[in-house]
Amino acid sequence: MKRSPLAPESFPELPPVPGVRLAVTRAGYKGWDRADLTFAALDEGTTVAGVTTKSRCPSPEVDWCRTALPLGRARALVVNAGNSNAFTGNRGRAAVEAITARVAKALGCQPSDVFVASTGVIGVPLPIDKAEAGIDSVLCSERATWEEAAATIMTTDTFPKAAARSAVIGDRTVNIVGIIKGSGMIAPDMATMLGFIFTDAAVDAAFLQQMLGAANRQSYSCITVDGDTSTSDTVLAFATGKARNAPLTSVDDPGADAFQAALTDLCIDLAQQVVRDGEGASKFITVDVTGAESDASAHRIAMSIANSPLVKTAMAGEDANWGRVVMAVGKAGEPAERDLLSIRFGMTEVARHGLAVEGYDEAPVAAHLKGSEIEIGVDIGLRGGRATVWTCDLTHGYISINADYRS
Amino acid sequence: MKRSPLAPESFPELPPVPGVRLAVTRAGYKGWDRADLTFAALDEGTTVAGVTTKSRCPSPEVDWCRTALPLGRARALVVNAGNSNAFTGNRGRAAVEAITARVAKALGCQPSDVFVASTGVIGVPLPIDKAEAGIDSVLCSERATWEEAAATIMTTDTFPKAAARSAVIGDRTVNIVGIIKGSGMIAPDMATMLGFIFTDAAVDAAFLQQMLGAANRQSYSCITVDGDTSTSDTVLAFATGKARNAPLTSVDDPGADAFQAALTDLCIDLAQQVVRDGEGASKFITVDVTGAESDASAHRIAMSIANSPLVKTAMAGEDANWGRVVMAVGKAGEPAERDLLSIRFGMTEVARHGLAVEGYDEAPVAAHLKGSEIEIGVDIGLRGGRATVWTCDLTHGYISINADYRS
């Protein structure tokens, strides 16, 4: 698969995170010649938080993580690529149990300290023999780099995705590194979004959960490729505590604000990289809604615009079709007054107070839409609610990837 | 535009509806060589009911109809094609007022007896001079046929759409004829769904509204092309009373059940024709959900499946990808148990109780998916809630129509 035209130029420089040891191996979940099992060993004392798919039909891996997360402890992470193990009944559950038991035995920890995520074909139970052999192999593999890990969790992604931030807590500088995969949902691979964040900060598990939840609302919850939702979406954050800062336990702790800001910024970076690898994407689109009844209302309007096939095809066609934006505002079902609505593409307002701006300068709009980074601004004109979400355009490439193909 | 491959072979035979006189003319709303203004004169005593878009940003025509509908009386209908008059502020409202005033003066009725609907480009006020000249012309035009009227309300439709049903009320047989247009939402034409139903039955306006609402819930509310919603969608039903049946006023009246059944069946036929003209459609898809928590829950799950780009592209690719159906069930947010779910394509069950049916016969599934009429069945396995909705596949044709184009 050709690298997305929206991909960053190169893989970022990433610092090590003390307390995390990465390794990868080839379990052979598919008939491919690449590593497909990623392993992270985490030092004792590591705390964990996570957010998972809202799907009502989650994979057994998601069920497992949801059960283990409240305990707040982690010693290892296993990520399988090529088989999502979703919709596989008891055999899928058995595979998760076999993986966690085997890792727990090797590390001398509880199975609930072992987190698992899988991505790939659904409806086929993860082969337990391959998973077990893969784990045995990865436990004695050499240390892998961030880039190797980011590449090994990929399925149909066209580039490995990672980012890092740092924050100062008291007299310590802590690092946060994240890797992520996902590019919409490609069959048969259900290109699930899986994200893994590692920090050497000492953070209480419950507070880490609170901060990850807040970051999620401004990042992963604000992106869409096709509006479809995987049964396996998972983001986990691990804090090893090796930076030896005074552990963060509440928003009132010194450094908590800085850590939250760094974490949120990291998550936005990672989330945007997923959009930049959207299936068939040729343009990265920022939808900015202001003046809504509330922030939640603004978010729903922004997602209605970002998910509209007509808006997304108009952007693919570089067409300043603000009528489709009005349509998407109208169908969101949120408070909106036709005669108060204003719409801009880039910096140029094309409709104001419910009317086309007569004789607006089309040149900057055309130039903006020709670019690969597009901004659609909508002011609802009611109150102060605002939201920003990110999406990509809808092109022939999306159809080719998803229709010109048999599973 | 090439006629949709899903179109019926020919335009149906339709009976006259006493009390309705049709005419068409060329108002010239666009630079095209075709009639674009449709007029129906309705005899005194005609009752009316209507359903309109749920968009929060409706056109002034929709506002007008909403205000006039509670009065329950109609003497005329004007339909403009080529300009939707949506998002045009005071000038759009003035155009609607000018049209209704002119018709009312000519017919000697109230402006509120005149119903208006417009479809086409948005953001450009309907030119009042063209509308007025068109009305003057259409008032002295010869009688038009149903087919001419059905063709004149079209925008980007590839075939005219109509249907008829009859019902027995007491010793009278009444006819119901409907015409409809819409094929998804094509820019810049916003291929709004506009439907107009005419019957010679005598029906009390409030009861007609109740019956149209019931029919709507089983027809127009059960179709989707791309999930996008026009600012102008309108369905109006007119009852002239010329059949001289004992007027229907409640469900207890003899013949009320028969009339409701005929009206609902007619609306389903018309709604399905809109899907058959869906932009780029190559397959007509029936999504049948059973076993849900309630009928409303089944409807939401069915619409989630019918609107999923991944399901629709899989159908375009003739791919028995039931994983995408599971995904769409999961993202609907309705009660569903992974391990109770069963899925079929055509008559062949491919997943049962949350697991792939091992060794199911792929031949009939492949044959079914190669056809142009596809059925996806999903049993949720919880309770007795059920729903059926209709959609089309998502193809390169949709992208070509909506992206390979500038407004």
mmCIF file of C-alpha atoms in Angstrom, chain B residues 4-248:
data_model
loop_
_atom_site.group_PDB
_atom_site.id
_atom_site.type_symbol
_atom_site.label_atom_id
_atom_site.label_comp_id
_atom_site.label_asym_id
_atom_site.label_seq_id
_atom_site.Cartn_x
_atom_site.Cartn_y
_atom_site.Cartn_z
ATOM 1 C CA SER B 4 -30.330 3.693 -13.021
ATOM 2 C CA PRO B 5 -29.807 -0.055 -13.547
ATOM 3 C CA LEU B 6 -32.268 -0.548 -10.674
ATOM 4 C CA ALA B 7 -35.078 1.439 -12.345
ATOM 5 C CA PRO B 8 -38.373 -0.320 -13.138
ATOM 6 C CA GLU B 9 -38.798 -1.293 -16.781
ATOM 7 C CA SER B 10 -41.407 1.318 -17.578
ATOM 8 C CA PHE B 11 -43.547 4.071 -16.117
ATOM 9 C CA PRO B 12 -46.661 2.549 -14.502
ATOM 10 C CA GLU B 13 -50.228 2.869 -15.760
ATOM 11 C CA LEU B 14 -51.963 5.389 -13.519
ATOM 12 C CA PRO B 15 -55.671 6.218 -13.222
ATOM 13 C CA PRO B 16 -56.941 9.805 -13.216
ATOM 14 C CA VAL B 17 -57.800 11.305 -9.844
ATOM 15 C CA PRO B 18 -60.997 13.357 -10.149
ATOM 16 C CA GLY B 19 -60.582 16.809 -8.666
ATOM 17 C CA VAL B 20 -56.919 17.089 -9.656
ATOM 18 C CA ARG B 21 -55.806 19.002 -12.767
ATOM 19 C CA LEU B 22 -52.091 18.891 -13.594
ATOM 20 C CA ALA B 23 -50.084 21.244 -15.772
ATOM 21 C CA VAL B 24 -46.385 21.878 -16.369
ATOM 22 C CA THR B 25 -44.365 24.678 -17.897
ATOM 23 C CA ARG B 26 -40.828 25.913 -18.371
ATOM 24 C CA ALA B 27 -40.116 28.696 -15.880
ATOM 25 C CA GLY B 28 -36.424 28.548 -16.790
ATOM 26 C CA TYR B 29 -34.996 28.271 -13.272
ATOM 27 C CA LYS B 30 -31.906 26.795 -14.894
ATOM 28 C CA GLY B 31 -30.494 27.077 -18.367
ATOM 29 C CA TRP B 32 -32.140 23.870 -19.444
ATOM 30 C CA ASP B 33 -34.577 22.948 -22.149
ATOM 31 C CA ARG B 34 -37.290 21.201 -20.141
ATOM 32 C CA ALA B 35 -40.372 21.958 -18.077
ATOM 33 C CA ASP B 36 -39.428 22.804 -14.475
ATOM 34 C CA LEU B 37 -42.614 24.124 -12.882
ATOM 35 C CA THR B 38 -45.358 21.655 -11.959
ATOM 36 C CA PHE B 39 -48.814 22.844 -11.024
ATOM 37 C CA ALA B 40 -51.775 20.949 -9.598
ATOM 38 C CA ALA B 41 -55.155 22.650 -9.286
ATOM 39 C CA LEU B 42 -57.303 20.972 -6.658
ATOM 40 C CA ASP B 43 -61.066 21.206 -6.463
ATOM 41 C CA GLU B 44 -62.731 22.970 -3.573
ATOM 42 C CA GLY B 45 -63.112 20.771 -0.534
ATOM 43 C CA THR B 46 -59.674 19.136 -0.928
ATOM 44 C CA THR B 47 -58.018 18.232 2.379
ATOM 45 C CA VAL B 48 -54.257 18.037 2.872
ATOM 46 C CA ALA B 49 -51.658 16.419 5.148
ATOM 47 C CA GLY B 50 -47.881 16.505 5.064
ATOM 48 C CA VAL B 51 -44.591 15.428 6.549
ATOM 49 C CA THR B 52 -41.433 17.517 6.217
ATOM 50 C CA THR B 53 -37.697 17.245 6.799
ATOM 51 C CA LYS B 54 -36.320 16.899 10.319
ATOM 52 C CA SER B 55 -33.543 19.314 9.367
ATOM 53 C CA ARG B 56 -33.109 22.189 11.792
ATOM 54 C CA CYS B 57 -32.366 24.478 8.831
ATOM 55 C CA PRO B 58 -35.412 24.012 6.571
ATOM 56 C CA SER B 59 -36.196 25.961 3.398
ATOM 57 C CA PRO B 60 -38.852 28.740 3.398
ATOM 58 C CA GLU B 61 -41.106 26.388 1.396
ATOM 59 C CA VAL B 62 -40.980 23.912 4.293
ATOM 60 C CA ASP B 63 -41.752 26.715 6.749
ATOM 61 C CA TRP B 64 -44.700 27.747 4.587
ATOM 62 C CA CYS B 65 -46.129 24.218 4.366
ATOM 63 C CA ARG B 66 -45.735 23.707 8.110
ATOM 64 C CA THR B 67 -47.763 26.846 8.763
ATOM 65 C CA ALA B 68 -50.480 26.015 6.240
ATOM 66 C CA LEU B 69 -50.862 22.302 6.973
ATOM 67 C CA PRO B 70 -52.789 22.651 10.267
ATOM 68 C CA LEU B 71 -55.543 24.503 8.363
ATOM 69 C CA GLY B 72 -56.060 21.274 6.414
ATOM 70 C CA ARG B 73 -57.288 22.859 3.159
ATOM 71 C CA ALA B 74 -55.620 22.876 -0.259
ATOM 72 C CA ARG B 75 -56.516 24.338 -3.641
ATOM 73 C CA ALA B 76 -53.182 24.198 -5.444
ATOM 74 C CA LEU B 77 -49.637 22.845 -5.466
ATOM 75 C CA VAL B 78 -46.626 24.484 -7.102
ATOM 76 C CA VAL B 79 -43.338 22.567 -7.447
ATOM 77 C CA ASN B 80 -40.200 24.295 -8.675
ATOM 78 C CA ALA B 81 -37.267 22.246 -9.965
ATOM 79 C CA GLY B 82 -33.758 23.610 -10.416
ATOM 80 C CA ASN B 83 -33.651 25.948 -7.429
ATOM 81 C CA SER B 84 -34.426 24.853 -3.864
ATOM 82 C CA ASN B 85 -34.665 28.444 -2.582
ATOM 83 C CA ALA B 86 -33.094 27.123 0.640
ATOM 84 C CA PHE B 87 -30.794 29.322 2.726
ATOM 85 C CA THR B 88 -31.893 32.521 0.962
ATOM 86 C CA GLY B 89 -33.266 34.545 3.895
ATOM 87 C CA ASN B 90 -35.915 37.221 3.341
ATOM 88 C CA ARG B 91 -35.667 37.021 -0.428
ATOM 89 C CA GLY B 92 -36.492 33.306 -0.331
ATOM 90 C CA ARG B 93 -39.490 33.962 1.893
ATOM 91 C CA ALA B 94 -40.617 36.744 -0.450
ATOM 92 C CA ALA B 95 -40.517 34.323 -3.396
ATOM 93 C CA VAL B 96 -42.803 31.866 -1.595
ATOM 94 C CA GLU B 97 -45.191 34.676 -0.672
ATOM 95 C CA ALA B 98 -45.250 35.962 -4.247
ATOM 96 C CA ILE B 99 -46.022 32.503 -5.642
ATOM 97 C CA THR B 100 -48.807 31.719 -3.217
ATOM 98 C CA ALA B 101 -50.372 35.194 -3.550
ATOM 99 C CA ARG B 102 -50.406 34.991 -7.340
ATOM 100 C CA VAL B 103 -51.980 31.530 -7.420
ATOM 101 C CA ALA B 104 -54.507 32.468 -4.719
ATOM 102 C CA LYS B 105 -55.579 35.524 -6.684
ATOM 103 C CA ALA B 106 -56.009 33.503 -9.892
ATOM 104 C CA LEU B 107 -57.994 30.750 -8.179
ATOM 105 C CA GLY B 108 -59.894 32.974 -5.760
ATOM 106 C CA CYS B 109 -58.629 31.173 -2.675
ATOM 107 C CA GLN B 110 -56.468 31.953 0.354
ATOM 108 C CA PRO B 111 -52.657 31.954 -0.016
ATOM 109 C CA SER B 112 -52.618 29.313 2.732
ATOM 110 C CA ASP B 113 -54.548 27.023 0.384
ATOM 111 C CA VAL B 114 -51.528 27.015 -1.926
ATOM 112 C CA PHE B 115 -48.662 24.612 -1.197
ATOM 113 C CA VAL B 116 -45.152 25.087 -2.557
ATOM 114 C CA ALA B 117 -42.078 22.898 -2.768
ATOM 115 C CA SER B 118 -38.777 23.621 -4.474
ATOM 116 C CA THR B 119 -35.723 21.506 -5.222
ATOM 117 C CA GLY B 120 -32.371 22.330 -6.755
ATOM 118 C CA VAL B 121 -29.445 24.596 -6.058
ATOM 119 C CA ILE B 122 -29.372 26.170 -2.601
ATOM 120 C CA GLY B 123 -28.286 29.638 -1.540
ATOM 121 C CA VAL B 124 -29.737 31.354 -4.599
ATOM 122 C CA PRO B 125 -33.115 33.056 -4.060
ATOM 123 C CA LEU B 126 -35.778 31.693 -6.404
ATOM 124 C CA PRO B 127 -36.165 34.382 -9.116
ATOM 125 C CA ILE B 128 -39.613 35.866 -8.461
ATOM 126 C CA ASP B 129 -40.051 37.134 -12.022
ATOM 127 C CA LYS B 130 -39.473 33.670 -13.483
ATOM 128 C CA ALA B 131 -41.793 32.061 -10.924
ATOM 129 C CA GLU B 132 -44.559 34.591 -11.627
ATOM 130 C CA ALA B 133 -44.247 34.260 -15.387
ATOM 131 C CA GLY B 134 -44.213 30.482 -14.984
ATOM 132 C CA ILE B 135 -47.404 30.562 -12.938
ATOM 133 C CA ASP B 136 -49.153 32.799 -15.452
ATOM 134 C CA SER B 137 -48.131 30.379 -18.182
ATOM 135 C CA VAL B 138 -49.052 27.193 -16.335
ATOM 136 C CA LEU B 139 -52.496 28.502 -15.416
ATOM 137 C CA CYS B 140 -53.454 28.491 -19.088
ATOM 138 C CA SER B 141 -51.456 25.395 -20.062
ATOM 139 C CA GLU B 142 -53.051 22.211 -21.295
ATOM 140 C CA ARG B 143 -53.595 19.364 -18.914
ATOM 141 C CA ALA B 144 -50.421 17.377 -18.246
ATOM 142 C CA THR B 145 -50.131 13.624 -17.682
ATOM 143 C CA TRP B 146 -48.872 11.978 -14.512
ATOM 144 C CA GLU B 147 -45.688 11.070 -16.363
ATOM 145 C CA GLU B 148 -45.112 14.674 -17.419
ATOM 146 C CA ALA B 149 -45.633 15.851 -13.851
ATOM 147 C CA ALA B 150 -43.356 13.114 -12.463
ATOM 148 C CA ALA B 151 -40.654 14.118 -14.970
ATOM 149 C CA THR B 152 -41.023 17.851 -14.316
ATOM 150 C CA ILE B 153 -40.387 17.607 -10.559
ATOM 151 C CA MET B 154 -37.118 15.715 -11.228
ATOM 152 C CA THR B 155 -33.680 17.220 -10.725
ATOM 153 C CA THR B 156 -30.867 14.692 -11.017
ATOM 154 C CA ASP B 157 -33.204 11.691 -10.955
ATOM 155 C CA THR B 158 -32.541 9.276 -13.788
ATOM 156 C CA PHE B 159 -36.169 8.149 -14.183
ATOM 157 C CA PRO B 160 -39.650 9.502 -13.316
ATOM 158 C CA LYS B 161 -41.214 7.806 -10.303
ATOM 159 C CA ALA B 162 -44.865 7.117 -9.619
ATOM 160 C CA ALA B 163 -47.226 4.486 -8.288
ATOM 161 C CA ALA B 164 -50.928 3.916 -7.716
ATOM 162 C CA ARG B 165 -53.107 1.893 -5.390
ATOM 163 C CA SER B 166 -56.831 1.600 -4.850
ATOM 164 C CA ALA B 167 -59.020 0.833 -1.848
ATOM 165 C CA VAL B 168 -62.678 0.101 -1.244
ATOM 166 C CA ILE B 169 -64.518 2.392 1.153
ATOM 167 C CA GLY B 170 -68.143 1.306 1.595
ATOM 168 C CA ASP B 171 -69.488 0.926 -1.949
ATOM 169 C CA ARG B 172 -66.856 3.183 -3.516
ATOM 170 C CA THR B 173 -63.468 2.364 -4.973
ATOM 171 C CA VAL B 174 -61.000 5.190 -4.420
ATOM 172 C CA ASN B 175 -57.691 5.704 -6.182
ATOM 173 C CA ILE B 176 -54.436 6.945 -4.732
ATOM 174 C CA VAL B 177 -51.697 8.138 -7.072
ATOM 175 C CA GLY B 178 -48.277 9.360 -6.003
ATOM 176 C CA ILE B 179 -45.321 10.933 -7.762
ATOM 177 C CA ILE B 180 -41.929 11.380 -6.133
ATOM 178 C CA LYS B 181 -38.429 12.617 -6.889
ATOM 179 C CA GLY B 182 -35.068 12.318 -5.158
ATOM 180 C CA SER B 183 -31.956 10.270 -5.571
ATOM 181 C CA GLY B 184 -29.819 11.081 -2.579
ATOM 182 C CA MET B 185 -28.464 14.579 -2.429
ATOM 183 C CA ILE B 186 -26.607 15.648 -5.522
ATOM 184 C CA ALA B 187 -24.743 18.919 -5.485
ATOM 185 C CA PRO B 188 -25.497 21.564 -6.243
ATOM 186 C CA ASP B 189 -28.973 20.211 -6.557
ATOM 187 C CA MET B 190 -29.469 18.784 -3.090
ATOM 188 C CA ALA B 191 -31.590 16.009 -4.571
ATOM 189 C CA THR B 192 -34.259 16.542 -2.015
ATOM 190 C CA MET B 193 -37.021 13.986 -1.700
ATOM 191 C CA LEU B 194 -40.330 15.550 -2.737
ATOM 192 C CA GLY B 195 -43.420 13.361 -2.863
ATOM 193 C CA PHE B 196 -46.995 14.262 -3.790
ATOM 194 C CA ILE B 197 -49.934 11.958 -3.246
ATOM 195 C CA PHE B 198 -53.400 12.544 -4.678
ATOM 196 C CA THR B 199 -56.593 10.640 -3.896
ATOM 197 C CA ASP B 200 -60.233 11.122 -4.770
ATOM 198 C CA ALA B 201 -61.228 9.711 -1.385
ATOM 199 C CA ALA B 202 -62.990 11.966 1.095
ATOM 200 C CA VAL B 203 -60.783 12.055 4.170
ATOM 201 C CA ASP B 204 -60.875 14.408 7.131
ATOM 202 C CA ALA B 205 -57.628 16.422 7.194
ATOM 203 C CA ALA B 206 -56.619 15.479 10.731
ATOM 204 C CA PHE B 207 -57.191 11.800 10.028
ATOM 205 C CA LEU B 208 -55.311 12.061 6.724
ATOM 206 C CA GLN B 209 -52.397 13.524 8.690
ATOM 207 C CA GLN B 210 -52.541 10.607 11.104
ATOM 208 C CA MET B 211 -52.586 8.049 8.286
ATOM 209 C CA LEU B 212 -49.781 9.773 6.353
ATOM 210 C CA GLY B 213 -47.686 9.848 9.538
ATOM 211 C CA ALA B 214 -48.215 6.102 9.988
ATOM 212 C CA ALA B 215 -47.352 5.406 6.349
ATOM 213 C CA ASN B 216 -44.272 7.621 6.610
ATOM 214 C CA ARG B 217 -42.909 5.622 9.550
ATOM 215 C CA GLN B 218 -42.942 2.495 7.376
ATOM 216 C CA SER B 219 -41.701 4.050 4.146
ATOM 217 C CA TYR B 220 -39.846 7.369 3.855
ATOM 218 C CA SER B 221 -38.406 6.967 7.350
ATOM 219 C CA CYS B 222 -37.020 3.555 6.357
ATOM 220 C CA ILE B 223 -34.847 4.540 3.420
ATOM 221 C CA THR B 224 -31.390 5.996 3.198
ATOM 222 C CA VAL B 225 -28.951 6.618 0.400
ATOM 223 C CA ASP B 226 -26.050 8.316 2.132
ATOM 224 C CA GLY B 227 -27.464 9.259 5.523
ATOM 225 C CA ASP B 228 -27.556 12.895 4.506
ATOM 226 C CA THR B 229 -30.783 14.858 4.955
ATOM 227 C CA SER B 230 -32.073 17.612 2.724
ATOM 228 C CA THR B 231 -33.254 20.962 4.068
ATOM 229 C CA SER B 232 -36.367 20.659 1.869
ATOM 230 C CA ASP B 233 -37.708 17.075 2.094
ATOM 231 C CA THR B 234 -41.491 17.198 1.870
ATOM 232 C CA VAL B 235 -44.302 14.715 1.257
ATOM 233 C CA LEU B 236 -47.823 16.103 0.827
ATOM 234 C CA ALA B 237 -51.073 14.145 0.464
ATOM 235 C CA PHE B 238 -54.199 15.694 -1.057
ATOM 236 C CA ALA B 239 -57.709 14.191 -0.823
ATOM 237 C CA THR B 240 -60.275 15.742 -3.172
ATOM 238 C CA GLY B 241 -63.323 13.813 -1.916
ATOM 239 C CA LYS B 242 -64.650 13.387 -5.470
ATOM 240 C CA ALA B 243 -65.195 9.653 -4.952
ATOM 241 C CA ARG B 244 -68.069 10.656 -2.663
ATOM 242 C CA ASN B 245 -67.361 7.960 -0.097
ATOM 243 C CA ALA B 246 -68.576 8.534 3.455
ATOM 244 C CA PRO B 247 -65.691 10.733 4.672
ATOM 245 C CA LEU B 248 -63.055 8.898 6.688
#
